[in-house]
C-alpha cells in the first residue's frame, strides 16, 4: 500500500487513493492518518536500507517488546541461562528473580521472554550449554580440510582415545590411530595406557605400512608433546604441528575415522559401554531389561521355583549365568585388524575412492626405512644421562644397569643423549647438543665377556688423551718465550702511542701518567695508567698498612704488584 501510495499519479489525494484500493485491503482499516504514519516509516526504511516490512510490522503484545521486564531483570535471566554449574528451569529462575526484585511481572511473561531469547540467540545458547556439541553441529565446515594435501604421506593426523569397549580384563584399552590425509589409509594400535612409547609404536607401524610422512599433526597431550616424539621426528626429518587443546576440528580426518570405528565396529561388540554418559545410561537400562528376559527364559528352561530362582540370582558364584561376558583384549585387537582391512578396501564417503587405490594412485616418492631393526633403534627410549668415571648408570624397570665403552672416556663429566636397545644389553650414545653418534656402550652384567676388553680399551683411550695433553703442554712451553716477546713488543708499541696521545692531552691529570722510559721491571715495559689493584698495592705500601689479604692478592696478581713497586720507586726518585 505504501509503495502504491508513493507512486500514485499527481493530483490524486490520499483520500481518493484509499477509496481506490477496494475491498481487498479492507482488513487493514486504512485511514488518512494511519497511511501517513506508514509512509513516513516506509520512506525512512528505504533511506536507511532497512527491510520496510520489518519496519512496518506491528510488534505490540510480542515477547520481544515486553515492557514489564527491565534491563536488570533480563540480565539476571541471561546469567542463569548461561550458567554451567547449575541447570535451573524457568520456574526456579522466576522464583529467584522474585526474591531479588519486587516489581516482577508474571511467570508467563518471563517464559515468553526466555523462549524468544533462546530463539534469537540460538547459537550463543548452544555454545554456552554444550561447547563440544555446538562444534560438532554448528561450527562452519566450509571448504575442504584435505585439499592442500595432494599426495600420499603429505600429512598424517594422529590421535588417541579410550576404546568404547570394556574388555574381559576389566579395562578400556587406549586406541592409538593415525591416518594419511590424502589416501585415508589408517593404522591402529592398542595400548594399556597413554604414553610417548605408545605413540612411537603407533608411528612404527605407520612407517612400516605407509612410509615416512612429511608432517604429523597431533593434539597437545603429554603423550604427543614430549622429547621422545620430538626426537623421532628430528631423526627422521618429519615436521610436527601441535593443535591447541580442545580443537578436534583442526584434525578432522582422524576424529572422523574414530567415529567410523566406533559406529561400525565397537557398537557391534559385546562389552560396548557407550560413547558418552547419556548413551551409557541408556545401555545400562536396556541391558538390565535384557537380563530380566534372559533370566526368565533360564528360569523356565531349568524349571526353577520362585524361591530357588531368587537364591540363584543372589548367589555370586552363579552371577556369570546372568552377566554377558565381554571380549578379551586379543579378540578386540583381532576385530580391529579385520575391520581395518574392510575399511581400506571400501569406498570412502569423502574421497569417493577406495583408500588402498587412492594410496597407489599418487604415491610419488615414498620415503621408507629399509632396515626394520634400525627403525626399532630410532624409535627406542631416548634419555639424557651423565657420563661418570664408571660409565653411564641407568635404572630400567627397577633394575640398575651400568653401561661402559672406551669412547665414553673423553665425555666423562658431560651429559649425553642415550637410546636404550630393546634387549637392554646395550645403549647408543649421542652428543647432547649436536646429536653426533659417540658409541655403543655395553652392560657388563649382561655381557661379562666384553668386560676385560672394554676396561683395557678405556685405559688405552685415557693414556692416548694424556699423551696428547703432555705434547700440547711441551709445545706451549717451548713457544712461551717467543709468544711473550711478541706480546711485549706489541704491548710496548701500543703504550708508546697512548703516551704520545696523553702528552698532548692537557686536561689529563699528570699523576695518572707513568712514563715508560723511566719505569722498568726486569727490563720489561709495564702498562701505564693502571688503577684498581695497582693503586691498592701502591697505597698500602706507601701507608704501611699491608695485610694478609694484600699478600694473597699479590701472589695472584704478581705483575700488577710489580707495577705498583715500579710506581713507588719512580715516586721515590722524583722526591729524592
C-alpha positions as a Python dict, from the first residue, in 0.01 Angstrom:
ca = {
    (1, 'X'): (0, 0, 0),
    (2, 'X'): (286, 242, 88),
    (3, 'X'): (464, 161, -236),
    (4, 'X'): (147, 225, -443),
    (5, 'X'): (72, 543, -249),
    (6, 'X'): (422, 678, -320),
    (7, 'X'): (375, 603, -694),
    (8, 'X'): (23, 748, -725),
    (9, 'X'): (-46, 999, -1001),
    (10, 'X'): (-9, 1371, -948),
    (11, 'X'): (-331, 1526, -822),
    (12, 'X'): (-457, 1206, -655),
    (13, 'X'): (-510, 1286, -289),
    (14, 'X'): (-464, 1031, -7),
    (15, 'X'): (-844, 1015, 44),
    (16, 'X'): (-900, 936, -327),
    (17, 'X'): (-616, 680, -318),
    (18, 'X'): (-765, 498, -14),
    (19, 'X'): (-1108, 483, -184),
    (20, 'X'): (-942, 337, -498),
    (21, 'X'): (-789, 43, -309),
    (22, 'X'): (-1115, -154, -298),
    (23, 'X'): (-1232, -435, -72),
    (24, 'X'): (-903, -626, -99),
    (25, 'X'): (-739, -402, 167),
    (26, 'X'): (-1045, -352, 393),
    (27, 'X'): (-889, -574, 662),
    (28, 'X'): (-618, -310, 716),
    (29, 'X'): (-877, -49, 811),
    (30, 'X'): (-671, 221, 641),
    (31, 'X'): (-727, 581, 742),
    (32, 'X'): (-562, 902, 623),
    (33, 'X'): (-353, 945, 943),
    (34, 'X'): (-257, 578, 956),
    (35, 'X'): (-138, 579, 594),
    (36, 'X'): (65, 896, 655),
    (37, 'X'): (243, 728, 951),
    (38, 'X'): (308, 418, 742),
    (39, 'X'): (452, 621, 455),
    (40, 'X'): (690, 806, 690),
    (41, 'X'): (821, 470, 828),
    (42, 'X'): (835, 327, 476),
    (43, 'X'): (1038, 621, 350),
    (44, 'X'): (1282, 603, 646),
    (45, 'X'): (1328, 228, 597),
    (46, 'X'): (1411, 271, 228),
    (47, 'X'): (1650, 555, 307),
    (48, 'X'): (1828, 356, 582),
    (49, 'X'): (1847, 32, 383),
    (50, 'X'): (1616, -148, 626),
    (51, 'X'): (1353, -403, 527),
    (52, 'X'): (1033, -198, 509),
    (53, 'X'): (818, -498, 603),
    (54, 'X'): (1004, -531, 936),
    (55, 'X'): (985, -154, 987),
    (56, 'X'): (606, -158, 943),
    (57, 'X'): (539, -479, 1141),
    (58, 'X'): (310, -432, 1442),
    (59, 'X'): (504, -577, 1737),
    (60, 'X'): (256, -483, 2007),
    (61, 'X'): (198, -766, 2251),
    (62, 'X'): (500, -971, 2124),
    (63, 'X'): (752, -1111, 2382),
    (64, 'X'): (1047, -912, 2249),
    (65, 'X'): (859, -590, 2317),
    (66, 'X'): (754, -679, 2669),
    (67, 'X'): (782, -350, 2857),
    (68, 'X'): (729, -505, 3201),
    (69, 'X'): (1077, -667, 3208),
    (70, 'X'): (1351, -419, 3283),
    (71, 'X'): (1718, -450, 3182),
    (72, 'X'): (1815, -565, 3533),
    (73, 'X'): (1560, -848, 3505),
    (74, 'X'): (1682, -968, 3166),
    (75, 'X'): (2049, -955, 3269),
    (76, 'X'): (1979, -1184, 3563),
    (77, 'X'): (1775, -1420, 3344),
    (78, 'X'): (2055, -1444, 3085),
    (79, 'X'): (2305, -1505, 3366),
    (80, 'X'): (2103, -1807, 3482),
    (81, 'X'): (2056, -1939, 3127),
    (82, 'X'): (2431, -1933, 3058),
    (83, 'X'): (2545, -2085, 3387),
    (84, 'X'): (2730, -2418, 3366),
    (85, 'X'): (2745, -2512, 3734),
    (86, 'X'): (2367, -2549, 3766),
    (87, 'X'): (2075, -2602, 3526),
    (88, 'X'): (1778, -2404, 3663),
    (89, 'X'): (1438, -2434, 3494),
    (90, 'X'): (1207, -2141, 3419),
    (91, 'X'): (1020, -2171, 3749),
    (92, 'X'): (1345, -2168, 3952),
    (93, 'X'): (1468, -1865, 3760),
    (94, 'X'): (1139, -1685, 3822),
    (95, 'X'): (1144, -1764, 4197),
    (96, 'X'): (1500, -1628, 4230),
    (97, 'X'): (1400, -1313, 4038),
    (98, 'X'): (1105, -1257, 4270),
    (99, 'X'): (1335, -1280, 4572),
    (100, 'X'): (1560, -1008, 4431),
    (101, 'X'): (1306, -776, 4263),
    (102, 'X'): (970, -654, 4394),
    (103, 'X'): (833, -546, 4055),
    (104, 'X'): (842, -879, 3869),
    (105, 'X'): (576, -945, 3604),
    (106, 'X'): (402, -1281, 3570),
    (107, 'X'): (573, -1618, 3516),
    (108, 'X'): (416, -1638, 3168),
    (109, 'X'): (584, -1310, 3071),
    (110, 'X'): (925, -1438, 3182),
    (111, 'X'): (874, -1770, 3000),
    (112, 'X'): (779, -1590, 2677),
    (113, 'X'): (1087, -1370, 2704),
    (114, 'X'): (1314, -1673, 2766),
    (115, 'X'): (1164, -1859, 2469),
    (116, 'X'): (1214, -1556, 2244),
    (117, 'X'): (1573, -1502, 2367),
    (118, 'X'): (1668, -1865, 2303),
    (119, 'X'): (1529, -1837, 1950),
    (120, 'X'): (1709, -1510, 1874),
    (121, 'X'): (2036, -1626, 2033),
    (122, 'X'): (2026, -1993, 1942),
    (123, 'X'): (2396, -2032, 1856),
    (124, 'X'): (2516, -1842, 2165),
    (125, 'X'): (2292, -2054, 2387),
    (126, 'X'): (2407, -2382, 2227),
    (127, 'X'): (2776, -2288, 2265),
    (128, 'X'): (2725, -2193, 2632),
    (129, 'X'): (2525, -2507, 2707),
    (130, 'X'): (2748, -2762, 2533),
    (131, 'X'): (3065, -2632, 2359),
    (132, 'X'): (3167, -2973, 2220),
    (133, 'X'): (2824, -3047, 2079),
    (134, 'X'): (2799, -2698, 1929),
    (135, 'X'): (3131, -2751, 1750),
    (136, 'X'): (3004, -3079, 1610),
    (137, 'X'): (2669, -2937, 1495),
    (138, 'X'): (2724, -2569, 1423),
    (139, 'X'): (3095, -2499, 1356),
    (140, 'X'): (3122, -2399, 986),
    (141, 'X'): (3279, -2668, 770),
    (142, 'X'): (3317, -2468, 451),
    (143, 'X'): (3584, -2579, 206),
    (144, 'X'): (3790, -2898, 220),
    (145, 'X'): (4039, -2962, 501),
    (146, 'X'): (4238, -3208, 287),
    (147, 'X'): (4271, -3004, -34),
    (148, 'X'): (4627, -2888, 45),
    (149, 'X'): (4748, -3249, 88),
    (150, 'X'): (4788, -3351, -274),
    (151, 'X'): (4996, -3667, -241),
    (152, 'X'): (5048, -3971, -24),
    (153, 'X'): (5221, -3902, 312),
    (154, 'X'): (5199, -3526, 266),
    (155, 'X'): (5050, -3523, 616),
    (156, 'X'): (4929, -3759, 888),
    (157, 'X'): (4685, -3686, 1168),
    (158, 'X'): (4737, -3870, 1497),
    (159, 'X'): (4509, -3914, 1797),
    (160, 'X'): (4431, -4147, 2086),
    (161, 'X'): (4105, -4235, 2259),
    (162, 'X'): (3984, -4495, 2510),
    (163, 'X'): (3807, -4780, 2335),
    (164, 'X'): (3431, -4772, 2388),
    (165, 'X'): (3456, -5142, 2472),
    (166, 'X'): (3518, -5289, 2818),
    (167, 'X'): (3738, -5598, 2776),
    (168, 'X'): (3725, -5911, 2988),
    (169, 'X'): (4026, -5790, 3189),
    (170, 'X'): (3807, -5506, 3317),
    (171, 'X'): (3996, -5237, 3122),
    (172, 'X'): (3916, -4995, 2844),
    (173, 'X'): (4228, -5009, 2629),
    (174, 'X'): (4372, -4697, 2466),
    (175, 'X'): (4334, -4687, 2089),
    (176, 'X'): (4613, -4504, 1903),
    (177, 'X'): (4534, -4415, 1545),
    (178, 'X'): (4695, -4234, 1254),
    (179, 'X'): (4552, -4158, 911),
    (180, 'X'): (4710, -4041, 588),
    (181, 'X'): (4510, -3731, 495),
    (182, 'X'): (4537, -3783, 119),
    (183, 'X'): (4457, -4153, 82),
    (184, 'X'): (4271, -4213, 415),
    (185, 'X'): (4485, -4520, 479),
    (186, 'X'): (4497, -4576, 855),
    (187, 'X'): (4695, -4758, 1124),
    (188, 'X'): (4553, -4856, 1465),
    (189, 'X'): (4741, -4991, 1768),
    (190, 'X'): (4627, -5076, 2123),
    (191, 'X'): (4799, -4980, 2448),
    (192, 'X'): (4713, -5036, 2815),
    (193, 'X'): (4772, -4668, 2893),
    (194, 'X'): (4874, -4348, 2719),
    (195, 'X'): (5248, -4284, 2688),
    (196, 'X'): (5508, -4147, 2449),
    (197, 'X'): (5615, -4503, 2374),
    (198, 'X'): (5260, -4591, 2276),
    (199, 'X'): (5281, -4309, 2022),
    (200, 'X'): (5618, -4435, 1896),
    (201, 'X'): (5478, -4788, 1850),
    (202, 'X'): (5186, -4647, 1655),
    (203, 'X'): (5428, -4444, 1440),
    (204, 'X'): (5648, -4751, 1387),
    (205, 'X'): (5353, -4947, 1249),
    (206, 'X'): (5268, -4650, 1027),
    (207, 'X'): (5625, -4615, 896),
    (208, 'X'): (5640, -4984, 804),
    (209, 'X'): (5299, -4979, 636),
    (210, 'X'): (5286, -4639, 463),
    (211, 'X'): (5641, -4495, 467),
    (212, 'X'): (5755, -4170, 628),
    (213, 'X'): (5525, -3865, 633),
    (214, 'X'): (5629, -3507, 563),
    (215, 'X'): (5442, -3376, 868),
    (216, 'X'): (5241, -3519, 1156),
    (217, 'X'): (4956, -3329, 1321),
    (218, 'X'): (4887, -3411, 1685),
    (219, 'X'): (4698, -3274, 1981),
    (220, 'X'): (4855, -3111, 2285),
    (221, 'X'): (4852, -3419, 2512),
    (222, 'X'): (5157, -3525, 2712),
    (223, 'X'): (5194, -3848, 2515),
    (224, 'X'): (5245, -3642, 2196),
    (225, 'X'): (5417, -3333, 2336),
    (226, 'X'): (5748, -3467, 2474),
    (227, 'X'): (6116, -3509, 2392),
    (228, 'X'): (6079, -3870, 2277),
    (229, 'X'): (5832, -3794, 1996),
    (230, 'X'): (6022, -3475, 1907),
    (231, 'X'): (6344, -3677, 1876),
    (232, 'X'): (6177, -3930, 1646),
    (233, 'X'): (6063, -3650, 1416),
    (234, 'X'): (6406, -3486, 1426),
    (235, 'X'): (6595, -3806, 1341),
    (236, 'X'): (6361, -3898, 1055),
    (237, 'X'): (6320, -3548, 913),
    (238, 'X'): (5947, -3520, 991),
    (239, 'X'): (5782, -3188, 1069),
    (240, 'X'): (5541, -3177, 1364),
    (241, 'X'): (5247, -2949, 1434),
    (242, 'X'): (5052, -2947, 1760),
    (243, 'X'): (4699, -2808, 1759),
    (244, 'X'): (4571, -2617, 2059),
    (245, 'X'): (4375, -2802, 2331),
    (246, 'X'): (4008, -2889, 2265),
    (247, 'X'): (4046, -2824, 1891),
    (248, 'X'): (3939, -3153, 1736),
    (249, 'X'): (3816, -2964, 1430),
    (250, 'X'): (4179, -2893, 1340),
    (251, 'X'): (4247, -3263, 1287),
    (252, 'X'): (3908, -3367, 1148),
    (253, 'X'): (4017, -3672, 949),
    (254, 'X'): (4137, -3882, 1244),
    (255, 'X'): (3839, -3766, 1455),
    (256, 'X'): (3603, -3878, 1180),
    (257, 'X'): (3795, -4206, 1150),
    (258, 'X'): (3747, -4280, 1521),
    (259, 'X'): (3377, -4201, 1485),
    (260, 'X'): (3350, -4450, 1199),
    (261, 'X'): (3540, -4711, 1400),
    (262, 'X'): (3300, -4668, 1693),
    (263, 'X'): (2978, -4678, 1489),
    (264, 'X'): (3069, -4961, 1253),
    (265, 'X'): (3271, -5183, 1490),
    (266, 'X'): (3262, -5103, 1862),
    (267, 'X'): (2884, -5076, 1878),
    (268, 'X'): (2860, -5432, 1742),
    (269, 'X'): (3096, -5586, 2001),
    (270, 'X'): (2997, -5741, 2334),
    (271, 'X'): (3120, -5510, 2606),
    (272, 'X'): (3033, -5182, 2429),
    (273, 'X'): (2992, -4920, 2703),
    (274, 'X'): (2868, -4624, 2501),
    (275, 'X'): (3039, -4318, 2360),
    (276, 'X'): (2913, -4074, 2626),
    (277, 'X'): (2736, -4070, 2962),
    (278, 'X'): (2378, -4048, 2832),
    (279, 'X'): (2437, -4332, 2586),
    (280, 'X'): (2597, -4537, 2861),
    (281, 'X'): (2297, -4489, 3093),
    (282, 'X'): (2065, -4591, 2813),
    (283, 'X'): (2269, -4906, 2751),
    (284, 'X'): (2260, -4995, 3122),
    (285, 'X'): (1882, -4961, 3124),
    (286, 'X'): (1849, -5173, 2807),
    (287, 'X'): (2081, -5443, 2933),
    (288, 'X'): (1900, -5455, 3264),
    (289, 'X'): (1580, -5530, 3079),
    (290, 'X'): (1756, -5786, 2858),
    (291, 'X'): (1897, -5960, 3163),
    (292, 'X'): (1550, -5984, 3310),
    (293, 'X'): (1419, -6155, 2997),
    (294, 'X'): (1723, -6386, 2983),
    (295, 'X'): (1676, -6472, 3349),
    (296, 'X'): (1308, -6554, 3293),
    (297, 'X'): (1399, -6779, 2998),
    (298, 'X'): (1663, -6950, 3209),
    (299, 'X'): (1413, -6992, 3491),
    (300, 'X'): (1162, -7157, 3257),
    (301, 'X'): (1424, -7378, 3091),
    (302, 'X'): (1558, -7509, 3420),
    (303, 'X'): (1221, -7502, 3587),
    (304, 'X'): (1337, -7303, 3885),
    (305, 'X'): (1086, -7239, 4156),
    (306, 'X'): (1046, -6875, 4255),
    (307, 'X'): (1243, -6923, 4573),
    (308, 'X'): (1528, -7119, 4414),
    (309, 'X'): (1545, -6867, 4128),
    (310, 'X'): (1583, -6571, 4361),
    (311, 'X'): (1855, -6757, 4551),
    (312, 'X'): (2039, -6825, 4225),
    (313, 'X'): (2030, -6453, 4142),
    (314, 'X'): (2173, -6368, 4483),
    (315, 'X'): (2447, -6633, 4464),
    (316, 'X'): (2770, -6468, 4341),
    (317, 'X'): (2907, -6799, 4219),
    (318, 'X'): (2624, -6817, 3965),
    (319, 'X'): (2644, -6449, 3867),
    (320, 'X'): (2808, -6535, 3534),
    (321, 'X'): (2480, -6703, 3432),
    (322, 'X'): (2320, -6362, 3413),
    (323, 'X'): (2615, -6143, 3303),
    (324, 'X'): (2723, -6109, 2941),
    (325, 'X'): (3097, -6183, 2914),
    (326, 'X'): (3280, -5914, 2706),
    (327, 'X'): (3556, -5981, 2453),
    (328, 'X'): (3921, -6017, 2553),
    (329, 'X'): (4185, -5762, 2454),
    (330, 'X'): (4330, -6006, 2199),
    (331, 'X'): (3986, -6056, 2045),
    (332, 'X'): (3935, -5679, 2028),
    (333, 'X'): (4273, -5638, 1856),
    (334, 'X'): (4175, -5906, 1604),
    (335, 'X'): (3838, -5738, 1541),
    (336, 'X'): (4009, -5403, 1476),
    (337, 'X'): (4262, -5563, 1241),
    (338, 'X'): (3991, -5730, 1031),
    (339, 'X'): (3773, -5418, 1031),
    (340, 'X'): (4068, -5210, 910),
    (341, 'X'): (4113, -5440, 610),
    (342, 'X'): (3747, -5392, 521),
    (343, 'X'): (3772, -5015, 574),
    (344, 'X'): (4074, -4977, 343),
    (345, 'X'): (3903, -5176, 68),
    (346, 'X'): (3567, -4993, 84),
    (347, 'X'): (3457, -4675, -93),
    (348, 'X'): (3533, -4368, 121),
    (349, 'X'): (3249, -4118, 154),
    (350, 'X'): (3466, -3807, 115),
    (351, 'X'): (3724, -3907, -147),
    (352, 'X'): (3477, -4128, -342),
    (353, 'X'): (3763, -4376, -383),
    (354, 'X'): (3887, -4688, -208),
    (355, 'X'): (4171, -4585, 32),
    (356, 'X'): (4405, -4857, -92),
    (357, 'X'): (4354, -4748, -455),
    (358, 'X'): (4394, -4385, -351),
    (359, 'X'): (4726, -4471, -186),
    (360, 'X'): (4852, -4640, -505),
    (361, 'X'): (4726, -4366, -738),
    (362, 'X'): (4950, -4077, -631),
    (363, 'X'): (5237, -4216, -433),
    (364, 'X'): (5523, -4019, -584),
    (365, 'X'): (5848, -4087, -397),
    (366, 'X'): (5766, -4251, -64),
    (367, 'X'): (6044, -4230, 194),
    (368, 'X'): (6090, -4557, 380),
    (369, 'X'): (6315, -4710, 645),
    (370, 'X'): (6460, -5021, 486),
    (371, 'X'): (6610, -5178, 799),
    (372, 'X'): (6335, -5259, 1048),
    (373, 'X'): (6595, -5312, 1321),
    (374, 'X'): (6731, -4961, 1262),
    (375, 'X'): (6374, -4834, 1293),
    (376, 'X'): (6346, -5005, 1632),
    (377, 'X'): (6664, -4826, 1735),
    (378, 'X'): (6543, -4487, 1615),
    (379, 'X'): (6214, -4526, 1800),
    (380, 'X'): (6378, -4655, 2119),
    (381, 'X'): (6361, -4490, 2458),
    (382, 'X'): (6556, -4162, 2443),
    (383, 'X'): (6701, -4026, 2769),
    (384, 'X'): (6959, -3772, 2889),
    (385, 'X'): (7225, -3908, 3125),
    (386, 'X'): (7560, -3800, 3271),
    (387, 'X'): (7881, -3989, 3194),
    (388, 'X'): (8070, -4072, 3514),
    (389, 'X'): (8407, -4240, 3566),
    (390, 'X'): (8225, -4573, 3582),
    (391, 'X'): (8024, -4512, 3264),
    (392, 'X'): (7650, -4443, 3230),
    (393, 'X'): (7427, -4561, 3511),
    (394, 'X'): (7059, -4626, 3436),
    (395, 'X'): (6761, -4776, 3614),
    (396, 'X'): (6514, -4956, 3389),
    (397, 'X'): (6201, -5124, 3529),
    (398, 'X'): (6352, -5120, 3880),
    (399, 'X'): (6682, -5282, 3773),
    (400, 'X'): (7017, -5099, 3775),
    (401, 'X'): (7235, -5112, 3463),
    (402, 'X'): (7591, -4982, 3418),
    (403, 'X'): (7696, -4923, 3057),
    (404, 'X'): (8060, -4867, 2958),
    (405, 'X'): (8265, -4808, 2645),
    (406, 'X'): (8616, -4680, 2575),
    (407, 'X'): (8487, -4393, 2360),
    (408, 'X'): (8299, -4252, 2659),
    (409, 'X'): (8632, -4153, 2821),
    (410, 'X'): (8655, -3807, 2652),
    (411, 'X'): (8295, -3736, 2759),
    (412, 'X'): (8333, -3809, 3132),
    (413, 'X'): (8163, -3532, 3329),
    (414, 'X'): (7927, -3432, 3045),
    (415, 'X'): (7563, -3505, 2964),
    (416, 'X'): (7478, -3721, 2663),
    (417, 'X'): (7166, -3849, 2491),
    (418, 'X'): (7105, -4221, 2532),
    (419, 'X'): (6885, -4457, 2330),
    (420, 'X'): (6809, -4788, 2503),
    (421, 'X'): (6805, -5104, 2295),
    (422, 'X'): (6503, -5332, 2345),
    (423, 'X'): (6730, -5611, 2472),
    (424, 'X'): (6874, -5378, 2743),
    (425, 'X'): (7222, -5525, 2690),
    (426, 'X'): (7346, -5209, 2516),
    (427, 'X'): (7273, -4842, 2467),
    (428, 'X'): (7352, -4599, 2185),
    (429, 'X'): (7511, -4272, 2295),
    (430, 'X'): (7491, -3937, 2113),
    (431, 'X'): (7623, -3589, 2187),
    (432, 'X'): (7351, -3387, 2360),
    (433, 'X'): (7368, -3067, 2154),
    (434, 'X'): (7479, -3180, 1808),
    (435, 'X'): (7324, -3528, 1806),
    (436, 'X'): (7650, -3678, 1670),
    (437, 'X'): (7686, -4051, 1741),
    (438, 'X'): (7952, -4127, 2004),
    (439, 'X'): (7948, -4502, 2059),
    (440, 'X'): (7765, -4817, 2154),
    (441, 'X'): (7800, -4894, 2526),
    (442, 'X'): (7765, -5241, 2681),
    (443, 'X'): (7642, -5363, 3019),
    (444, 'X'): (7897, -5590, 3189),
    (445, 'X'): (7632, -5780, 3385),
    (446, 'X'): (7454, -5880, 3066),
    (447, 'X'): (7773, -5929, 2863),
    (448, 'X'): (8060, -6021, 3102),
    (449, 'X'): (8282, -6141, 2817),
    (450, 'X'): (8326, -5785, 2696),
    (451, 'X'): (8428, -5652, 3038),
    (452, 'X'): (8805, -5716, 3018),
    (453, 'X'): (8847, -5580, 2664),
    (454, 'X'): (8638, -5267, 2735),
    (455, 'X'): (8837, -5187, 3053),
    (456, 'X'): (9164, -5229, 2859),
    (457, 'X'): (9042, -5010, 2575),
    (458, 'X'): (8918, -4742, 2819),
    (459, 'X'): (9258, -4717, 2989),
    (460, 'X'): (9429, -4703, 2649),
    (461, 'X'): (9192, -4424, 2544),
    (462, 'X'): (9275, -4225, 2857),
    (463, 'X'): (9650, -4273, 2802),
    (464, 'X'): (9611, -4155, 2445),
    (465, 'X'): (9445, -3831, 2561),
    (466, 'X'): (9703, -3798, 2839),
    (467, 'X'): (9986, -3821, 2585),
    (468, 'X'): (9816, -3566, 2367),
    (469, 'X'): (9782, -3326, 2661),
    (470, 'X'): (10151, -3365, 2752),
    (471, 'X'): (10256, -3293, 2395),
    (472, 'X'): (10043, -2980, 2384),
    (473, 'X'): (10196, -2864, 2714),
    (474, 'X'): (10552, -2919, 2581),
    (475, 'X'): (10472, -2733, 2260),
    (476, 'X'): (10324, -2445, 2456),
    (477, 'X'): (10626, -2425, 2689),
    (478, 'X'): (10871, -2429, 2401),
    (479, 'X'): (10697, -2133, 2240),
    (480, 'X'): (10628, -1944, 2562),
    (481, 'X'): (10928, -1709, 2545),
    (482, 'X'): (10866, -1642, 2178),
    (483, 'X'): (10499, -1561, 2246),
    (484, 'X'): (10582, -1345, 2549),
    (485, 'X'): (10836, -1146, 2348),
    (486, 'X'): (10591, -1088, 2065),
    (487, 'X'): (10319, -978, 2307),
    (488, 'X'): (10564, -746, 2485),
    (489, 'X'): (10662, -575, 2160),
    (490, 'X'): (10301, -518, 2062),
    (491, 'X'): (10224, -403, 2413),
    (492, 'X'): (10516, -157, 2420),
    (493, 'X'): (10422, -17, 2083),
    (494, 'X'): (10065, 36, 2194),
    (495, 'X'): (10173, 207, 2518),
    (496, 'X'): (10411, 439, 2328),
    (497, 'X'): (10125, 553, 2111),
    (498, 'X'): (9899, 603, 2411),
    (499, 'X'): (10167, 805, 2594),
    (500, 'X'): (10209, 1033, 2292),
    (501, 'X'): (9836, 1096, 2295),
    (502, 'X'): (9837, 1154, 2671),
    (503, 'X'): (10117, 1411, 2647),
    (504, 'X'): (9911, 1616, 2407),
    (505, 'X'): (9601, 1595, 2629),
    (506, 'X'): (9630, 1897, 2858),
    (507, 'X'): (9316, 1803, 3053),
    (508, 'X'): (9461, 1473, 3176),
    (509, 'X'): (9595, 1480, 3540),
    (510, 'X'): (9972, 1437, 3540),
    (511, 'X'): (9960, 1194, 3832),
    (512, 'X'): (9781, 937, 3613),
    (513, 'X'): (10070, 929, 3364),
    (514, 'X'): (10356, 687, 3418),
    (515, 'X'): (10644, 732, 3178),
    (516, 'X'): (10754, 409, 3010),
    (517, 'X'): (11115, 523, 2973),
    (518, 'X'): (11155, 586, 3346),
    (519, 'X'): (10986, 267, 3473),
    (520, 'X'): (11117, -80, 3404),
    (521, 'X'): (11068, -409, 3585),
    (522, 'X'): (11327, -675, 3492),
    (523, 'X'): (11382, -477, 3169),
    (524, 'X'): (11021, -537, 3063),
    (525, 'X'): (10787, -248, 2988),
    (526, 'X'): (10480, -212, 3206),
    (527, 'X'): (10135, -75, 3138),
    (528, 'X'): (10068, 290, 3221),
    (529, 'X'): (9761, 438, 3385),
    (530, 'X'): (9674, 125, 3590),
    (531, 'X'): (9413, 169, 3861),
    (532, 'X'): (9236, -81, 4088),
    (533, 'X'): (9478, -335, 4238),
    (534, 'X'): (9785, -135, 4130),
    (535, 'X'): (9657, 167, 4322),
    (536, 'X'): (9567, -55, 4616),
    (537, 'X'): (9918, -209, 4632),
    (538, 'X'): (10081, 131, 4589),
    (539, 'X'): (9872, 295, 4861),
    (540, 'X'): (9908, 8, 5109),
    (541, 'X'): (10287, 4, 5070),
    (542, 'X'): (10305, 384, 5091),
    (543, 'X'): (10090, 390, 5407),
    (544, 'X'): (10248, 84, 5566),
    (545, 'X'): (9908, -89, 5603),
    (546, 'X'): (9997, -409, 5415),
    (547, 'X'): (9782, -706, 5532),
    (548, 'X'): (9739, -1081, 5481),
    (549, 'X'): (9468, -1021, 5222),
    (550, 'X'): (9706, -794, 5030),
    (551, 'X'): (9967, -1071, 5038),
    (552, 'X'): (9718, -1315, 4883),
    (553, 'X'): (9622, -1062, 4618),
    (554, 'X'): (9990, -1006, 4547),
    (555, 'X'): (10051, -1378, 4481),
    (556, 'X'): (9754, -1394, 4247),
    (557, 'X'): (9844, -1071, 4064),
    (558, 'X'): (10223, -1061, 4065),
    (559, 'X'): (10255, -846, 3753),
    (560, 'X'): (10027, -578, 3893),
    (561, 'X'): (10226, -587, 4218),
    (562, 'X'): (10547, -529, 4024),
    (563, 'X'): (10386, -230, 3852),
    (564, 'X'): (10295, -86, 4194),
    (565, 'X'): (10658, -137, 4311),
    (566, 'X'): (10784, 38, 3999),
    (567, 'X'): (10543, 323, 4055),
    (568, 'X'): (10658, 354, 4417),
    (569, 'X'): (11026, 356, 4313),
    (570, 'X'): (10950, 616, 4048),
    (571, 'X'): (10787, 839, 4307),
    (572, 'X'): (11087, 795, 4541),
    (573, 'X'): (11328, 902, 4265),
    (574, 'X'): (11124, 1216, 4197),
    (575, 'X'): (11120, 1315, 4564),
    (576, 'X'): (11488, 1229, 4612),
}
